[in-house]
Coordinates of C-alpha atoms in Angstrom, one line a residue:
X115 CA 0.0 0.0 0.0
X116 CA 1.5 3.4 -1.0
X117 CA 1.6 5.6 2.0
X118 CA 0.1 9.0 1.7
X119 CA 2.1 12.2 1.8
X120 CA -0.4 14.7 2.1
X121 CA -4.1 13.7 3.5
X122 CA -7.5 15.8 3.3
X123 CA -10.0 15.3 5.7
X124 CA -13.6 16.8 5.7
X125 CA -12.2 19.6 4.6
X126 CA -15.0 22.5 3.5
X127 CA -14.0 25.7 2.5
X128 CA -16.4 29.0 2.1
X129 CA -15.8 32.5 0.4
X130 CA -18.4 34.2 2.6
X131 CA -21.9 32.1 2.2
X132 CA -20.8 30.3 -1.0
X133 CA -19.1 26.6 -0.3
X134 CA -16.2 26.5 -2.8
X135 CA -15.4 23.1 -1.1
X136 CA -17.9 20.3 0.3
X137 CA -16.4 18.0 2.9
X138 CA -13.7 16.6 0.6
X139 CA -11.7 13.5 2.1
X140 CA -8.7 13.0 -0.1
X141 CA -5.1 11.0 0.9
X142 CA -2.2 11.6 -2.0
X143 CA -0.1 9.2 -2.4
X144 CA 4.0 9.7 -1.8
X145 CA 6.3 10.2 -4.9
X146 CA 3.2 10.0 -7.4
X147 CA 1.8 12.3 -9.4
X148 CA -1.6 13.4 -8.9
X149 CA -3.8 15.2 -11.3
X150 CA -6.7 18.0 -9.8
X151 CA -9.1 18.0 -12.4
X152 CA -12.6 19.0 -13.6
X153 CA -14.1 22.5 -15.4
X154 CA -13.3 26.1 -14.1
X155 CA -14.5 26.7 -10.0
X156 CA -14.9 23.2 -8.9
X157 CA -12.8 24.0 -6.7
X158 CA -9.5 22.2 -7.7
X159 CA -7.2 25.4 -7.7
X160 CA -8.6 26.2 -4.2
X161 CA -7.9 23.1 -3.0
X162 CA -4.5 23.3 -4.1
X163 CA -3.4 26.9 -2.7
X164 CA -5.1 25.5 0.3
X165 CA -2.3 23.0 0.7
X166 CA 0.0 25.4 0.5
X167 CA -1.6 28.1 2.6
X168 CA -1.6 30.7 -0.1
X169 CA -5.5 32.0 0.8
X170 CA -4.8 32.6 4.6
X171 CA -5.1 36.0 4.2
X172 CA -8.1 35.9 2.2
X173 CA -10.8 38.1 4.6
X174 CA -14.2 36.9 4.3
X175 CA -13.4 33.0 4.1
X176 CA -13.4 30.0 6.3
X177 CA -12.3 26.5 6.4
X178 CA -13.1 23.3 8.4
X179 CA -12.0 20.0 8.1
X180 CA -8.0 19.2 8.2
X181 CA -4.7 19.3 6.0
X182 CA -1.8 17.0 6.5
X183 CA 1.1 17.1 5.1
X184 CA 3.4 13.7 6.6
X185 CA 1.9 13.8 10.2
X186 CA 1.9 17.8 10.4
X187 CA -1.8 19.7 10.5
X188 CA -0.7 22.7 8.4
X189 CA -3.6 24.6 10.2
X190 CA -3.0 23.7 13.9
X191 CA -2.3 26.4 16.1
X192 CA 1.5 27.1 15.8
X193 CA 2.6 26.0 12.5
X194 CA 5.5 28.0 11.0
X195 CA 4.0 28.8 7.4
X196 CA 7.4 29.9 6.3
X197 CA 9.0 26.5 7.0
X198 CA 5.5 24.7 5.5
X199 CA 6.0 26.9 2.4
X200 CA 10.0 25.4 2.2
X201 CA 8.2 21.9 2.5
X202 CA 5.6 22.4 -0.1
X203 CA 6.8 24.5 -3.4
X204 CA 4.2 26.1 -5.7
X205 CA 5.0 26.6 -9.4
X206 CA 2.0 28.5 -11.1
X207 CA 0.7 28.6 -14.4
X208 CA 2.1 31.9 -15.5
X209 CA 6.3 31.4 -15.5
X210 CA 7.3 34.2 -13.1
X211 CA 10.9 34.4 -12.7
X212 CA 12.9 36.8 -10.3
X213 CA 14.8 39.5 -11.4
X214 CA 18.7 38.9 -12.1
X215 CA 20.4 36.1 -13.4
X216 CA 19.4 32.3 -13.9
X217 CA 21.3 31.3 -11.1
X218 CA 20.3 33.9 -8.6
X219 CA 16.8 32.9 -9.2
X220 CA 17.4 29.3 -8.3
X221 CA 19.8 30.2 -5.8
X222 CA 17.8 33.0 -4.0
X223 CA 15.7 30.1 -1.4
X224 CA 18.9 28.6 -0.2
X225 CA 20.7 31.7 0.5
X226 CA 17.2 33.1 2.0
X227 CA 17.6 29.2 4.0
X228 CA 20.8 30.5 5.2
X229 CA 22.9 28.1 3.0
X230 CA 26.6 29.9 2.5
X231 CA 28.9 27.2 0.8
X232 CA 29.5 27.9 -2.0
X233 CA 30.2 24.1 -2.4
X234 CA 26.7 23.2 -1.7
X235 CA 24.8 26.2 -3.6
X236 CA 26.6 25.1 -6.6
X237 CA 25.4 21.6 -6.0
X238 CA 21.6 22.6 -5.4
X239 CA 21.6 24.9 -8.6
X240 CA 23.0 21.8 -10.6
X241 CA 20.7 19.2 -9.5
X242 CA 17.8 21.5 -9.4
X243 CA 18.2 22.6 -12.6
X244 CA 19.3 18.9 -13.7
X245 CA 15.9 18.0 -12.4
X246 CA 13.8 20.5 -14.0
X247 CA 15.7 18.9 -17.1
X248 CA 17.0 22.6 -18.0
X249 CA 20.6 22.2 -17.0
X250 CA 21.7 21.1 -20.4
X251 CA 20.2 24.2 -21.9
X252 CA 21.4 26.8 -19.7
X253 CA 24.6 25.5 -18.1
X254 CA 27.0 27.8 -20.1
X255 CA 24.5 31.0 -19.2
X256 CA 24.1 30.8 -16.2
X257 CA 24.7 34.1 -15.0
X258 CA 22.4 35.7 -18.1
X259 CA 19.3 37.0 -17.2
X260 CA 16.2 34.8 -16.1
X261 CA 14.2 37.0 -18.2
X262 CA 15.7 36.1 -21.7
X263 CA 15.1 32.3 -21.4
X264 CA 12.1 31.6 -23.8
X265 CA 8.3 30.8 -22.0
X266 CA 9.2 27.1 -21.6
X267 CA 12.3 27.5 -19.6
X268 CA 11.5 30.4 -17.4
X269 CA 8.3 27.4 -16.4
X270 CA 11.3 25.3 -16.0
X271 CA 13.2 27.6 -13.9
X272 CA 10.2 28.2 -11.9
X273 CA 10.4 24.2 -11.1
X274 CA 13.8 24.2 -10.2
X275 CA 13.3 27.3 -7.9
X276 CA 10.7 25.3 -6.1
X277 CA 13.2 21.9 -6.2
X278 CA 16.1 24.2 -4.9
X279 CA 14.3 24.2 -0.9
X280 CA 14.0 20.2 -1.6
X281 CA 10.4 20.6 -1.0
X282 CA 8.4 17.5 0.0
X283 CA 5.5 18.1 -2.0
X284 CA 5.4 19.8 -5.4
X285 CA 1.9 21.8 -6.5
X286 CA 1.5 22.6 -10.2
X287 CA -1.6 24.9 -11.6
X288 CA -1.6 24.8 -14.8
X289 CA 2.1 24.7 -15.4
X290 CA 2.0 24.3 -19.1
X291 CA -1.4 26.5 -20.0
X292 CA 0.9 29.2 -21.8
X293 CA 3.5 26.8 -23.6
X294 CA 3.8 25.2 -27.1
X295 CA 3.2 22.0 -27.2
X296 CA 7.6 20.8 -27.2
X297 CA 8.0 22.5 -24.2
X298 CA 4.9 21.0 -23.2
X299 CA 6.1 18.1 -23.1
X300 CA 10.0 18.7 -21.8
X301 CA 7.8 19.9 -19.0
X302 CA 6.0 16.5 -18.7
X303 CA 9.1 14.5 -18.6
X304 CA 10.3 16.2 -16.2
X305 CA 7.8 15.8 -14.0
X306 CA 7.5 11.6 -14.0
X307 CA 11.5 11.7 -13.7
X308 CA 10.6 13.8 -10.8
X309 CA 7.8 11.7 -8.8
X310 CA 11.0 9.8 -7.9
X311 CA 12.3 12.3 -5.1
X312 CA 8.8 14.4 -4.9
X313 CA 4.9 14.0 -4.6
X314 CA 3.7 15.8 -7.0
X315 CA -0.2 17.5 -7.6
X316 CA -1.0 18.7 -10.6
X317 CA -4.4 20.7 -11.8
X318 CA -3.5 20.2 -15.7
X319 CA -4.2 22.0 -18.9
X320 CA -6.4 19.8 -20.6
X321 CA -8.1 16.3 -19.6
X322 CA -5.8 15.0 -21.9
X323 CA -2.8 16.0 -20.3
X324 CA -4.2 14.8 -16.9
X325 CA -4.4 11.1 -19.1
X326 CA -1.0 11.3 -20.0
X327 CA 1.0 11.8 -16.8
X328 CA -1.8 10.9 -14.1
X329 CA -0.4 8.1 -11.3
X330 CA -3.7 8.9 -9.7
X331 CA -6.8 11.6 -10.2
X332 CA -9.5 13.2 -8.6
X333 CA -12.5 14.9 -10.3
X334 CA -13.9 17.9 -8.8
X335 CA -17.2 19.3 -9.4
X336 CA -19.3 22.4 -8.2
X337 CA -17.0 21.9 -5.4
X338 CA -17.3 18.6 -4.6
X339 CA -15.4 15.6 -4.8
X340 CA -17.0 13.0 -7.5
X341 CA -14.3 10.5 -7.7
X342 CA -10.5 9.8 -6.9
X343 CA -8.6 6.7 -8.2
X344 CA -5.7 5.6 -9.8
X345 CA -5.0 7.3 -13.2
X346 CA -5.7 4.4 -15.7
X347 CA -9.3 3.9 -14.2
X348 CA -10.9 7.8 -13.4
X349 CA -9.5 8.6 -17.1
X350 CA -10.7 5.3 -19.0
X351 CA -12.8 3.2 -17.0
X352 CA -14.8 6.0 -14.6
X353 CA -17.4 4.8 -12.2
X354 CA -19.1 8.0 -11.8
X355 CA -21.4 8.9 -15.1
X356 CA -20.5 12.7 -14.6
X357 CA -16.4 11.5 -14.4
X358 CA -17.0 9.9 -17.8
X359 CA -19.7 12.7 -19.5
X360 CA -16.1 15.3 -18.5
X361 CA -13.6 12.8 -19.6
X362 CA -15.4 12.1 -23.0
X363 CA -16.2 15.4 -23.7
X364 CA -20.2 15.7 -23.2
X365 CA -20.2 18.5 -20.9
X366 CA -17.8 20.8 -19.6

């Protein structure tokens, strides 16, 4: 049985009166990659900022239920959300790299960490980058700007940011949404290399791209949760008629 790295229980979530998020009960699997899916506010994004606490100062919304991310409740009294955010990177759909130089943008959480070697900060910039499958691209530019890299690599820069903190738990919205489809796809690849080392969640472009890389799925409607399973069975073999009316195209 794969052990779950981040686990959702009862959770409902409100923007004043309207329930963005119905008692949703969710465990991720560790060093998987898990697709958020269904059509625009069923709550998927939500759900995933929600794991990272990016809504917390939101005014006018509530939450109940729980969040776990290996045995910490990310909203019990106490937690550093600092240290949570170092444990659980965010890459978002629109690439937004930092000002200054490729290395300085994937360098910048380390040395924010405290990290001083330069031993060791040249051995998290390689292997982040060598993760984000950019390295080979950029390894004799290093210290070029971010901004110059073309739509495709500043995502992947974004990635290896993210991978530079050695996060536990990657979230991806819509990573690709802006990208032709061959970075597309270096994109892709890097991500089920990457589901070695990280868990991953995913809300993806397209159902089809959820198909492609999806070890497991969960299909979100009018905020609730429909159905969750492993990849191969929510995307061809759905129990739930409205899984299989989104999947197939009918509605949505």
């Amino acid at each position: 049985m794969v052990k779950a790295q981040v686990r959702i229980q009862e959770v409902t979530y409100r923007y004043g009166s309207r329930v963005v998020l119905r008692n949703v009960t969710l465990d991720i699997p560790a060093n998987q990659i898990t697709v958020f899916f269904g059509p625009a506010s069923s709550g998927k994004t939500t759900l995933l900022r929600l794991i990272n606490r990016l809504n917390d100062d939101i005014s006018g919304t509530s939450l109940s239920g729980h969040i776990y991310v290996g045995d910490q409740d990310i909203y019990a009294p106490g937690v550093d959300v600092p240290s949570l955010r170092r444990r659980v990177g965010m890459v978002f759909a629109l690439p937004l790299p930092l000002p200054g130089t490729i290395r300085e943008n994937v360098l910048y959480g380390p040395k924010l960490a405290g990290i001083r070697s330069r031993a060791r900060l040249e051995e998290i910039l390689y292997k982040s980058l060598s993760q984000a499958a950019l390295w080979d691209e950029v390894k004799d530019r290093l210290d070029d700007r971010a901004s110059a890299l073309s739509g495709g690599q500043q995502q992947r820069l974004c990635i290896a940011r993210s991978l530079a903190l050695e996060p536990e738990v990657l979230l991806l919205d819509e990573p690709t949404s802006g990208l032709d489809p061959i970075s597309t796809a270096k994109v892709e690849q890097s991500l089920l290399a990457l589901k070695e080392h990280y868990t991953i969640i995913i809300v993806p472009h397209s159902v089809q791209q959820g198909a492609r890389i999806a070890d497991y799925a969960a299909f979100f409607l009018m905020g609730e949760l429909v159905e969750h399973g492993p990849g191969v069975q929510v995307f061809q073999n759905a129990r739930d008629r409205r899984t299989e009316d989104y999947v197939t195209g009918r509605f949505g």
